[in-house]
Coordinates of C-alpha atoms and ligand atoms in Angstrom, one line a residue:
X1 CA 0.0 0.0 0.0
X2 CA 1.1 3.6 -0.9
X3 CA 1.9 5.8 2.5
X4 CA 1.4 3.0 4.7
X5 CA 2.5 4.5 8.0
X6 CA 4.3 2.7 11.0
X7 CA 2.3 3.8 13.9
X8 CA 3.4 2.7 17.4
X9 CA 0.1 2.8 19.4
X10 CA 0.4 3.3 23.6
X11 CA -2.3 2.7 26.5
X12 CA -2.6 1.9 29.9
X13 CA -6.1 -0.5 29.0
X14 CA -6.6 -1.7 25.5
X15 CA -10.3 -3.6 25.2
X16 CA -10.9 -6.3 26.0
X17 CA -7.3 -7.4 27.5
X18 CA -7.6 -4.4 30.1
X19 CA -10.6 -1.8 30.7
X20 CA -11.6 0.9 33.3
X21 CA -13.4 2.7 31.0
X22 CA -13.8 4.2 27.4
X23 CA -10.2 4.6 26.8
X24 CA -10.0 1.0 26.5
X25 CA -12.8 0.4 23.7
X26 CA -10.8 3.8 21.9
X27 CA -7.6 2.2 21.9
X28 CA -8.7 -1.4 20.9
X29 CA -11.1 -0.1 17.8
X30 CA -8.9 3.0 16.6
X31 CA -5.9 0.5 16.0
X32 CA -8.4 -1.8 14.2
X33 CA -9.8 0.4 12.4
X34 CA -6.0 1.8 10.9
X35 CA -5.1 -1.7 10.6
X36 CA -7.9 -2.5 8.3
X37 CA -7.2 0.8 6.0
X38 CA -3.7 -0.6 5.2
X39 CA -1.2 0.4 8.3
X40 CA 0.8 -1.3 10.0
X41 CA 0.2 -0.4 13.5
X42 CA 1.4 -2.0 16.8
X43 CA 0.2 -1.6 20.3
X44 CA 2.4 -1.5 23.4
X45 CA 0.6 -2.2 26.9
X46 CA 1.2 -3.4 30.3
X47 CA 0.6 -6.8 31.0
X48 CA -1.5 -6.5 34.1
X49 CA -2.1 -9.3 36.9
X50 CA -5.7 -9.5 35.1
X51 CA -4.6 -10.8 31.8
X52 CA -4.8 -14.0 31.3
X53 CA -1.7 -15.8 28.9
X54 CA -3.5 -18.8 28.0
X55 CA -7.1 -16.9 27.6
X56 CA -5.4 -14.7 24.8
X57 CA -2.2 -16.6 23.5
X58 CA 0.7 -14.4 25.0
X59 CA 3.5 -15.9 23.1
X60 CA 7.1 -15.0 24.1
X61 CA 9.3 -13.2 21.9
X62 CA 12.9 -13.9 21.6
X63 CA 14.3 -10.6 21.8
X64 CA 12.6 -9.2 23.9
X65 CA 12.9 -11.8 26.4
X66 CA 15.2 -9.5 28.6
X67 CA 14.4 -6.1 28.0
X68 CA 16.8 -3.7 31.0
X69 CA 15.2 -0.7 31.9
X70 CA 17.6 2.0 34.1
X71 CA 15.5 4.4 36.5
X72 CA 18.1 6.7 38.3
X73 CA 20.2 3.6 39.9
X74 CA 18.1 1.0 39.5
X75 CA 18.2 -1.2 36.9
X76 CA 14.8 -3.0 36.2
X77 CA 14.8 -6.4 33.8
X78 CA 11.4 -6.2 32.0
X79 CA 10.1 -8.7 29.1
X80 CA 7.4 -8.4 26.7
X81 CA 5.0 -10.9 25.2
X82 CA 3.1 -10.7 21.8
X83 CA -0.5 -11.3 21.1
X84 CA -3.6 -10.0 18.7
X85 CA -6.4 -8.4 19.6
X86 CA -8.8 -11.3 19.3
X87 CA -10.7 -11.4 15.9
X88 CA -7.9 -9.1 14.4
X89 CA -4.4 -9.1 13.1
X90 CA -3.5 -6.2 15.1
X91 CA -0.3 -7.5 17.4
X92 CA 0.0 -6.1 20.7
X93 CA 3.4 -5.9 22.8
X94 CA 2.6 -6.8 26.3
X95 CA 5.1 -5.5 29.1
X96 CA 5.8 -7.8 31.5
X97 CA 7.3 -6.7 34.9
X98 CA 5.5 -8.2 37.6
X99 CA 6.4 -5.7 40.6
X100 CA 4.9 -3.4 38.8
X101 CA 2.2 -4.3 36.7
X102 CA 1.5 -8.0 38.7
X103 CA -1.5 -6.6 40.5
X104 CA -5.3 -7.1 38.9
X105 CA -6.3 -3.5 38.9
X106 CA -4.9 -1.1 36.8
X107 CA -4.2 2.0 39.2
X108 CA -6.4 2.1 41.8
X109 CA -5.8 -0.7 44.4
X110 CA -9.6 -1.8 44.9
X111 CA -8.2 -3.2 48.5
X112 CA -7.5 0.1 49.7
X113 CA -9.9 2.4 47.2
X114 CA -6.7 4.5 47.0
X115 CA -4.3 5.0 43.6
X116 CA -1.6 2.4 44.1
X117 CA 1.3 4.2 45.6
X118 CA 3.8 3.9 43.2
X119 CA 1.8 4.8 40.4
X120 CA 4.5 7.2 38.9
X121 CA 6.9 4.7 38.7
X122 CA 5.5 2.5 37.0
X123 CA 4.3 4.6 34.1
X124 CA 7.5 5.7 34.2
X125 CA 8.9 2.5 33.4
X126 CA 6.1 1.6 31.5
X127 CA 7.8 4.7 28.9
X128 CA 11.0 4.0 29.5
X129 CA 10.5 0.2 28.4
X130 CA 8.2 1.1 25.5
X131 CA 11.3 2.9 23.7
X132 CA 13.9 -0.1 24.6
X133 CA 11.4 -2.6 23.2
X134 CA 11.1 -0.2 20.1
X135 CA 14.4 -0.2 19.5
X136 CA 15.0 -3.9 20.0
X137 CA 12.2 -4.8 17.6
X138 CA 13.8 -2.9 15.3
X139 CA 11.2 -1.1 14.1
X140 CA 10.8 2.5 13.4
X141 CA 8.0 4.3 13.6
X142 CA 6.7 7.1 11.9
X143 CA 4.5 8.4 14.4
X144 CA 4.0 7.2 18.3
X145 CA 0.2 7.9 19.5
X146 CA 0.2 8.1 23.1
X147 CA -3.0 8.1 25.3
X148 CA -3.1 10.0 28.2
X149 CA -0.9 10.4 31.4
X150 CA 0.4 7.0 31.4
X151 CA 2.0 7.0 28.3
X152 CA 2.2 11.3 28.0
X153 CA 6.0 10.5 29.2
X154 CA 7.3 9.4 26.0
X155 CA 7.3 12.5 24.5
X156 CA 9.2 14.0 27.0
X157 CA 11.7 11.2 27.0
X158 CA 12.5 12.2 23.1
X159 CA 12.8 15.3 23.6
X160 CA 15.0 15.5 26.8
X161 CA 16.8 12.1 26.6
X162 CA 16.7 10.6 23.0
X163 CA 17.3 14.1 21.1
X164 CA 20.5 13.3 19.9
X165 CA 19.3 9.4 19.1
X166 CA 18.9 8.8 15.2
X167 CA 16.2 5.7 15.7
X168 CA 13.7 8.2 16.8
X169 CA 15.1 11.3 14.5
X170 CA 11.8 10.6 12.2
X171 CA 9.3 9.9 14.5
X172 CA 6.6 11.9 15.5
X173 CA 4.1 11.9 18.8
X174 CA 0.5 12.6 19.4
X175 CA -0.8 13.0 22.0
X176 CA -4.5 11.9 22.7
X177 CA -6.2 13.7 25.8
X178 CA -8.9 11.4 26.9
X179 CA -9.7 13.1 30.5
X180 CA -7.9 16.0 31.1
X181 CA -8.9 15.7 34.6
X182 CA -6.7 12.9 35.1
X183 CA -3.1 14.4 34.9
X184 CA -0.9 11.5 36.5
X185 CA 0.2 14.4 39.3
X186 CA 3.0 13.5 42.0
X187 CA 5.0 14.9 44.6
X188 CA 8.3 15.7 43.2
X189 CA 10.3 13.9 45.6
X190 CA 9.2 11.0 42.9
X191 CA 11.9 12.9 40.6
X192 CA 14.7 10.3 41.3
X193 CA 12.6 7.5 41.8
X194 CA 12.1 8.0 37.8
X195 CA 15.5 8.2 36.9
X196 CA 15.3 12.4 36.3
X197 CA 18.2 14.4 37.7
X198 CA 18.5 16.9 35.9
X199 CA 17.4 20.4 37.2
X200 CA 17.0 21.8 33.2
X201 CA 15.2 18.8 32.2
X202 CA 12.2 19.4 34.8
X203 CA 10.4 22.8 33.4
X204 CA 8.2 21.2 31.0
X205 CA 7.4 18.4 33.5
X206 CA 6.3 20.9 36.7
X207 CA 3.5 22.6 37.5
X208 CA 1.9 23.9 40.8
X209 CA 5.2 22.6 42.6
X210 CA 4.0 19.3 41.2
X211 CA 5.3 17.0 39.0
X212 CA 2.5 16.5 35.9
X213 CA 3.1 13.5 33.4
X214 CA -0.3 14.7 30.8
X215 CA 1.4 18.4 31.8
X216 CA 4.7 17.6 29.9
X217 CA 3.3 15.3 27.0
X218 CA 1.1 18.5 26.5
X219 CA 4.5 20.6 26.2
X220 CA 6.4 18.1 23.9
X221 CA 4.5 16.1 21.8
X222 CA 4.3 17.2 18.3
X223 CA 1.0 17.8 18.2
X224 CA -2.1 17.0 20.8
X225 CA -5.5 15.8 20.1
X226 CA -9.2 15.2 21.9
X227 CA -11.4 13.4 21.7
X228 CA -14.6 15.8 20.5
X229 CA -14.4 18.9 18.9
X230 CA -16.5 21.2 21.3
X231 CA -14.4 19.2 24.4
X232 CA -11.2 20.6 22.6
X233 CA -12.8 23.8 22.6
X234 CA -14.4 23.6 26.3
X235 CA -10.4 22.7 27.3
X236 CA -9.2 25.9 26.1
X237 CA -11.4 28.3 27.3
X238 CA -13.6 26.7 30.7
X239 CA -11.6 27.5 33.7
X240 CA -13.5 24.3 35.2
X241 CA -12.7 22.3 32.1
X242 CA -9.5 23.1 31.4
X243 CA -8.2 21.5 34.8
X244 CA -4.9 24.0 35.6
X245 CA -3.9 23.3 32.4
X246 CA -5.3 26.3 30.5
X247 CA -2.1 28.5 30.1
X248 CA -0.4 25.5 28.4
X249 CA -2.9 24.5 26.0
X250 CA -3.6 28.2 25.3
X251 CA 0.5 27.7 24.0
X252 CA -0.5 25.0 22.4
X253 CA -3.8 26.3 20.6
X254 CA -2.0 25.5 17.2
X255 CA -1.3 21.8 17.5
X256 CA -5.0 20.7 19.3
X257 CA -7.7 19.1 17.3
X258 CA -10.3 17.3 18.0
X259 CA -11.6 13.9 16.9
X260 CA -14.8 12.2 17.4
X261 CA -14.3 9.2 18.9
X262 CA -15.8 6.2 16.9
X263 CA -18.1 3.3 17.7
X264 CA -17.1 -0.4 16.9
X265 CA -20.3 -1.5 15.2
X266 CA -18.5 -5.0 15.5
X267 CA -19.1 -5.2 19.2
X268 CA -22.0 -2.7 19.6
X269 CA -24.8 -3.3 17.3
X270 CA -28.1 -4.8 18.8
X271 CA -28.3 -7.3 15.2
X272 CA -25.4 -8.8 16.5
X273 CA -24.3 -8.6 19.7
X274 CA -23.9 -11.8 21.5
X275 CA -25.1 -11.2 24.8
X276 CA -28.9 -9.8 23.7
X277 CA -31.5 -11.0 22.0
X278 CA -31.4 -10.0 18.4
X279 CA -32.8 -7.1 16.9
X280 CA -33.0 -3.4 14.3
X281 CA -35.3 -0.9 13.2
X282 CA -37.3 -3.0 11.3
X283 CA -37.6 -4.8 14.3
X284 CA -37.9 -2.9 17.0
X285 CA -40.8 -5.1 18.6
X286 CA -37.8 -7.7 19.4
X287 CA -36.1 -5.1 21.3
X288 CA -38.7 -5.8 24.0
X289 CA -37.5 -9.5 24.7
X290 CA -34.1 -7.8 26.0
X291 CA -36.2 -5.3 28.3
X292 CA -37.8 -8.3 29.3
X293 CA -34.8 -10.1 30.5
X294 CA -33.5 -7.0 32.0
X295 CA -36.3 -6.5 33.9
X296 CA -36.0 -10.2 34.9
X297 CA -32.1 -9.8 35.9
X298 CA -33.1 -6.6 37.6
X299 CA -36.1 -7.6 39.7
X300 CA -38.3 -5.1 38.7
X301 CA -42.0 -5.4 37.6
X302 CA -41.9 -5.8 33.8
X303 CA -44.8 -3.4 32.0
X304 CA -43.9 -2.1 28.5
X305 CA -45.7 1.2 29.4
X306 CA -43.2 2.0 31.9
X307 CA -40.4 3.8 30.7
X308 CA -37.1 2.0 32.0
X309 CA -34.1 4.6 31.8
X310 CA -30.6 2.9 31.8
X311 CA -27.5 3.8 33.2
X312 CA -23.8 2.1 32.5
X313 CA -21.0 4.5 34.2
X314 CA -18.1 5.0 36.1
X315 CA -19.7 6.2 39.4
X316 CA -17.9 9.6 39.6
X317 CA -18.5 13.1 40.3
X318 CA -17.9 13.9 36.7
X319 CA -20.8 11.7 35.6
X320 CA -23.5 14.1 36.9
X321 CA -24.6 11.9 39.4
X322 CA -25.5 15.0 42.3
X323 CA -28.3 15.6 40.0
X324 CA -29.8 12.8 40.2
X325 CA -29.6 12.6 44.1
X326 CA -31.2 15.8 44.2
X327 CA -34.5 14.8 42.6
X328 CA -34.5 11.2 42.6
X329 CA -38.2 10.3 44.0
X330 CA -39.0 12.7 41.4
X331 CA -37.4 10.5 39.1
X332 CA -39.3 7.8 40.4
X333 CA -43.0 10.0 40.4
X334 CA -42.3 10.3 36.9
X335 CA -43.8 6.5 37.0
X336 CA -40.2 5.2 35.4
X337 CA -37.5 2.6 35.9
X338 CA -34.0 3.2 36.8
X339 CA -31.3 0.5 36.5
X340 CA -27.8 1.5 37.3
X341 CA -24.7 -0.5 36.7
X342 CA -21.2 1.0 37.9
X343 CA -18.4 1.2 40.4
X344 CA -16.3 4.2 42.0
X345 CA -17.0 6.5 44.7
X346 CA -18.3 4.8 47.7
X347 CA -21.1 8.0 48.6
X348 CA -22.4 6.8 45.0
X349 CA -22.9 3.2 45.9
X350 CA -24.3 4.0 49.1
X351 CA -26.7 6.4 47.1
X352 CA -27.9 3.7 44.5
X353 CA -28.2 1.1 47.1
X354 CA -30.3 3.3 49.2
X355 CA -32.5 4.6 46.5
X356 CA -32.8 0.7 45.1
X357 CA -34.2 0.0 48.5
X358 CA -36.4 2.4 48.6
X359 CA -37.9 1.9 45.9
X360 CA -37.5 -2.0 44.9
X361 CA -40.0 -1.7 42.2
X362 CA -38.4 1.1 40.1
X363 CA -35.0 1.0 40.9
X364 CA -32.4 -1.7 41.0
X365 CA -28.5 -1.1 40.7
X366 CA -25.2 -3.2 40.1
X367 CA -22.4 -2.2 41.8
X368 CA -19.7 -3.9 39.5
X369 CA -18.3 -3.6 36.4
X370 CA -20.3 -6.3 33.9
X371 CA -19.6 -6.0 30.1
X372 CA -22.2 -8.5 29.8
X373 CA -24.6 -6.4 31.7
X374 CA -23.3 -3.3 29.4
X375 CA -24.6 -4.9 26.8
X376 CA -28.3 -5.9 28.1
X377 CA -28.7 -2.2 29.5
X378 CA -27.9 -0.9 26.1
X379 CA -30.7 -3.3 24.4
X380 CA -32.9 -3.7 27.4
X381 CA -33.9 0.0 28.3
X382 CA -36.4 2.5 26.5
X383 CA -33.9 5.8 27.2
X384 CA -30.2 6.2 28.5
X385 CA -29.2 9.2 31.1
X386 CA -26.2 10.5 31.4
X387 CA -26.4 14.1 33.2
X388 CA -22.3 15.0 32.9
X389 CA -21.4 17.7 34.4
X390 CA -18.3 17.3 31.6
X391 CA -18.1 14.5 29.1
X392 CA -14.6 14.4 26.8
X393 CA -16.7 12.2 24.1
X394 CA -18.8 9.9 26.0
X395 CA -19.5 5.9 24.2
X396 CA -22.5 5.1 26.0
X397 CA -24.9 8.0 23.8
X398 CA -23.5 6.8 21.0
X399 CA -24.2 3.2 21.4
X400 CA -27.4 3.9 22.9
X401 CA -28.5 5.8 19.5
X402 CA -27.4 2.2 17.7
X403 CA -29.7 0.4 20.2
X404 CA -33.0 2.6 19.9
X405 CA -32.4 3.4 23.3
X406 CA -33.2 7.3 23.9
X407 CA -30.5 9.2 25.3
X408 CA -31.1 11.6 27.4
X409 CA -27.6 13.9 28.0
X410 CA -26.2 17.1 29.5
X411 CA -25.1 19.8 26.2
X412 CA -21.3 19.4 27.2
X413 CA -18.4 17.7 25.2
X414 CA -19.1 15.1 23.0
X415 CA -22.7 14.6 24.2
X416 CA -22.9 18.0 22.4
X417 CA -21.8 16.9 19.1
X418 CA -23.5 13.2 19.0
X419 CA -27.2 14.0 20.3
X420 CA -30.0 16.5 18.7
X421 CA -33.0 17.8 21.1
X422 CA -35.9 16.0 20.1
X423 CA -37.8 19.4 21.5
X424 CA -35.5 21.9 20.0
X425 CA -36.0 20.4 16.5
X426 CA -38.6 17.8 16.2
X427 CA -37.5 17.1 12.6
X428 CA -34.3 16.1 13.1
X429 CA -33.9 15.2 17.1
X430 CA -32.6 11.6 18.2
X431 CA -32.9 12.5 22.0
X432 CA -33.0 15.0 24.6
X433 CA -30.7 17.0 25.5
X434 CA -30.3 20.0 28.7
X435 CA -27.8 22.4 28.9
X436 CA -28.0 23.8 32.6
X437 CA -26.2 21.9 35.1
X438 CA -29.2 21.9 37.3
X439 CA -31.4 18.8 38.7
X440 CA -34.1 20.8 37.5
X441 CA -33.2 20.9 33.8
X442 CA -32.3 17.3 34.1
X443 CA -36.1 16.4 35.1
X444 CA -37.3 18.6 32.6
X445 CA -35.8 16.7 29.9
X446 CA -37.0 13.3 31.4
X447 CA -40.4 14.7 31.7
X448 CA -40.1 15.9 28.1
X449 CA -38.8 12.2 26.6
X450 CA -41.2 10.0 29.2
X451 CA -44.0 12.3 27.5
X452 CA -42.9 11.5 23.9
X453 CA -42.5 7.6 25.1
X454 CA -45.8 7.3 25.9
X455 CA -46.7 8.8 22.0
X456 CA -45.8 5.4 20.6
X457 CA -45.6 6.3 16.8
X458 CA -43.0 9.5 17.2
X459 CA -41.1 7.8 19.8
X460 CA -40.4 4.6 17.2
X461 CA -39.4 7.5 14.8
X462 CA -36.9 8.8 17.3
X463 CA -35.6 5.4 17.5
X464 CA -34.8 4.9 14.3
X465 CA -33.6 8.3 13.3
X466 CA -31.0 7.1 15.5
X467 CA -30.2 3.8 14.9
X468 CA -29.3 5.2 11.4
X469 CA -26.8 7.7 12.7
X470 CA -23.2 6.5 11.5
X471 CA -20.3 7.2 13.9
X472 CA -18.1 4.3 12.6
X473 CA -14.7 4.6 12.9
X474 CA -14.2 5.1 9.4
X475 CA -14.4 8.6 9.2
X476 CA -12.2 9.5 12.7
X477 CA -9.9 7.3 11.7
X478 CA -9.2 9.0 8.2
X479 CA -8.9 12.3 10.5
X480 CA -6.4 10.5 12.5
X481 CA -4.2 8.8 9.6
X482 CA -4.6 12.9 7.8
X483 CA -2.9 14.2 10.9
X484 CA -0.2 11.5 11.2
X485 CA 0.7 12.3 7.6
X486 CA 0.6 15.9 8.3
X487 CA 3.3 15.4 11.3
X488 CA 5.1 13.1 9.6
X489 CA 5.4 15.5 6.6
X490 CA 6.7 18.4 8.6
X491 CA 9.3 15.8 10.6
X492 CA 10.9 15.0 7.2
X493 CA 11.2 18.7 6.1
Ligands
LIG1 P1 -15.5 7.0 30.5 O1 -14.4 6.8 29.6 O2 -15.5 8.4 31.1 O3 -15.7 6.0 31.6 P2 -17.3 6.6 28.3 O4 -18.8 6.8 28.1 O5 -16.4 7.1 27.3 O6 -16.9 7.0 29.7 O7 -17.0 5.0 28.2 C1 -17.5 4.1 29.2 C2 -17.2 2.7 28.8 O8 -17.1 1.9 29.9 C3 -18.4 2.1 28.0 O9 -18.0 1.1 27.1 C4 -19.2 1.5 29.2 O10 -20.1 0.5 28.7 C5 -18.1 1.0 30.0 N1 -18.5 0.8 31.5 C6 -18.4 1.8 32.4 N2 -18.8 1.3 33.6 C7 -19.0 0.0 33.4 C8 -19.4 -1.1 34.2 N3 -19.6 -1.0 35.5 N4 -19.6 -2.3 33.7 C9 -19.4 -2.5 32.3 N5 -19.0 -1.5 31.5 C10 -18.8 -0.3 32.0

């Protein structure tokens, strides 16, 4: 193939090896989706506790068997195994270095509820043993994509360590902000600990006295990306949304874009997704079967006149969830189901379990993380809510529009760009949407789309308007493999 690019592709949590969250489906159907127009693209990750060898076929490779990684003193022997992402050709590196990466979660110890302690040092060496392994495997790339905090390091490693090294004299780096609110922030008595001594090196890696891995990919890498156009807009001028990082991306203004993530109708699509019963807009009657066994699974009262509203999320502040405490027997006056499925901030759980007692016969709640589940909610439930108070891109609208499943969102990030106001413009809406970060205009628009459920003809047409909406990967990924070419133009020059 003509201008087949060598892209080196970095994340903490690659689907479905590894997820906490959307990151993981981003960085398992981006790489797929480059694979399949003609790249040659190869993911590096940390082999986690979690991951099971024989499950996905890690085989060994022979040189990388002993890959040594220096940090300050210390010299650290790391390995790294090979394997595809099932159902793909798309190989992915997996580092190996049990002291680090041999625990089952990824950076929060669920023992403790706290981030494991030495969380900078091994994303640290996670960096500094994704450019050894690169160089071992011989293999240059054009362009390294790295993924937030944990792999925003690399850039800063070129710049400051490997300037004067002629394997990495053509490559460029991207960087790809998923959550600028998670920065990868430590005290900088970490400094040596990470194998960084030197007092000129450390500007581009401070901030607030701190020392900020996403802070110095921001400063280094050739040029940054988001994931939603109006999220890479809210980042540069929201004082909220733009985390302490303003002044730098303001610097940066030049080298941000932002690209809508995609949807991997592979996996989400309710005509064939293994774990629901079957269905499309021709067919929307067999949709109801799935909100049947939901129901079921939830132990609530089946009745296909109640409106069930579904909720698949990381249980966080971000997520909107206040709102919903604020008005939640409203929620349930509205004469509507609520089944919630997440994990995270203990005053969450305790809120969901309460309310699910409360009311056993209109709400029920999972407090675990269940693809399976993820799946059912999407096919099983008549609307979707998620209130955001910010939302970088957001999956869940998206493959709730694929399952005629209503979603009902919050005007912010990628929520804005992927879902049209049924009220605002009847011609064209797919859901409901509120701008005002306000329990009030949260229960407006669930009074608003419980209203149009119950007028059975226009709700079907909502449905279908957006089963039809297309966010395949296709199109991001052209914007992606465009700006790789761009960088890799201007690295030649
Ligand atoms: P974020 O990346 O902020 O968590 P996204 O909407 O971009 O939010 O992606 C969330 C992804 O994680 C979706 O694929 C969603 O289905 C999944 N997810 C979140 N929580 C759970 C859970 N408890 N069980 C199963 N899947 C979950």
């Amino acid at each position: 193939m003509k201008n087949r690019l060598r892209i080196l592709f970095l994340a903490s949590e690659v689907s479905p090896f590894a997820k906490t969250g959307g990151l993981a489906d981003v960085t398992s159907s981006l790489p797929k989706a480059l694979y399949e127009m003609g790249h040659d693209v190869r993911i590096i990750m940390p082999k986690y506790g979690s991951i099971s060898e024989r499950r996905y076929i890690l085989r060994e490779v022979i040189r990388l068997k002993k890959i040594p990684v220096l940090m300050g003193k210390t010299e650290h022997i790391t390995c790294a195994k090979s394997a595809f992402i099932p159902d793909s050709k798309v190989q992915v590196y997996f580092l190996d270095y049990t002291p680090y990466f041999g625990h089952n979660d990824l950076y929060v110890d669920s023992k403790t509820g706290k981030d494991y302690p030495d969380n900078a040092e091994r994303f640290m060496l996670l960096c500094r043993a994704i450019l050894a392994t690169t160089k071992l495997l011989h293999w240059q790339p054009q362009v390294i994509h790295c993924n937030d905090w944990q792999t925003a390091m690399i850039p800063w490693l070129l710049k400051h360590e490997f300037a004067d090294d002629t394997f990495f004299a053509n490559t460029s780096t991207l960087l790809s902000v998923h959550n600028l609110a998670y920065q990868g922030s430590f005290e900088k008595s970490v400094l040596p600990h990470l194998g960084i001594s030197n007092a000129h090196e450390t500007p581009d890696l401070e901030i607030y006295g701190r020392v900020n891995f996403l802070k110095a990919g921001l400063m280094t890498a050739d040029a940054i990306s988001t994931v939603s156009p109006t999220y890479a807009s809210e980042i540069q001028n929201d004082d909220e949304l733009s985390a302490g990082l303003k002044d730098v991306l303001v610097q940066r203004k030049d080298d941000i874009y932002g690209i809508l993530n995609g949807v991997d109708y592979s996996v989400w699509s309710p005509e064939n997704d293994a774990f629901v019963s079957p269905y499309n807009a021709d067919n929307l009657d067999d949709k109801l079967a799935n909100k049947k066994a939901l129901t079921q699974k939830a132990k609530l009262p089946f009745d296909e006149m109640t409106p069930l509203i579904g909720i698949v999320s990381r249980l966080v502040d971000q997520k909107g969830f206040d709102l919903i405490a604020e008005v939640i027997e409203k929620i349930v006056s509205l004469k509507a189901q609520l089944v919630v499925l997440g994990t995270g901030d203990k005053k969450y759980h305790k809120l969901f379990d309460k309310a699910a007692k409360s009311y056993p016969d209109n709400i029920a709640v999972f407090l675990k993380f269940d693809e399976e589940l993820a799946h059912l909610i999407e096919a099983g439930s008549d609307m979707f809510l998620m209130p955001s108070r910010f939302e970088p891109c957001g999956l869940n609208q998206m493959y709730s529009l694929r399952y005629g499943t209503v979603p009902i969102v919050r005007k912010t990030g990628g929520l804005a760009d992927t879902v049209i106001d049924f009220v605002q413009e009847p011609d064209k809406g797919n859901g409901f949407v509120f701008e005002e970060y306000h329990s009030n205009a949260m229960l407006n628009a669930l009074q608003n789309a419980v209203k149009a459920f119950h007028d059975r003809k226009n709700w079907s047409k909502i449905q279908r308007r957006g089963m039809k909406v297309d966010f395949s990967w296709h199109n991001s990924a052209e914007s992606y493999v465009k700006l790789y070419q761009k960088l890799d133009v201007k690295k030649r020059k």
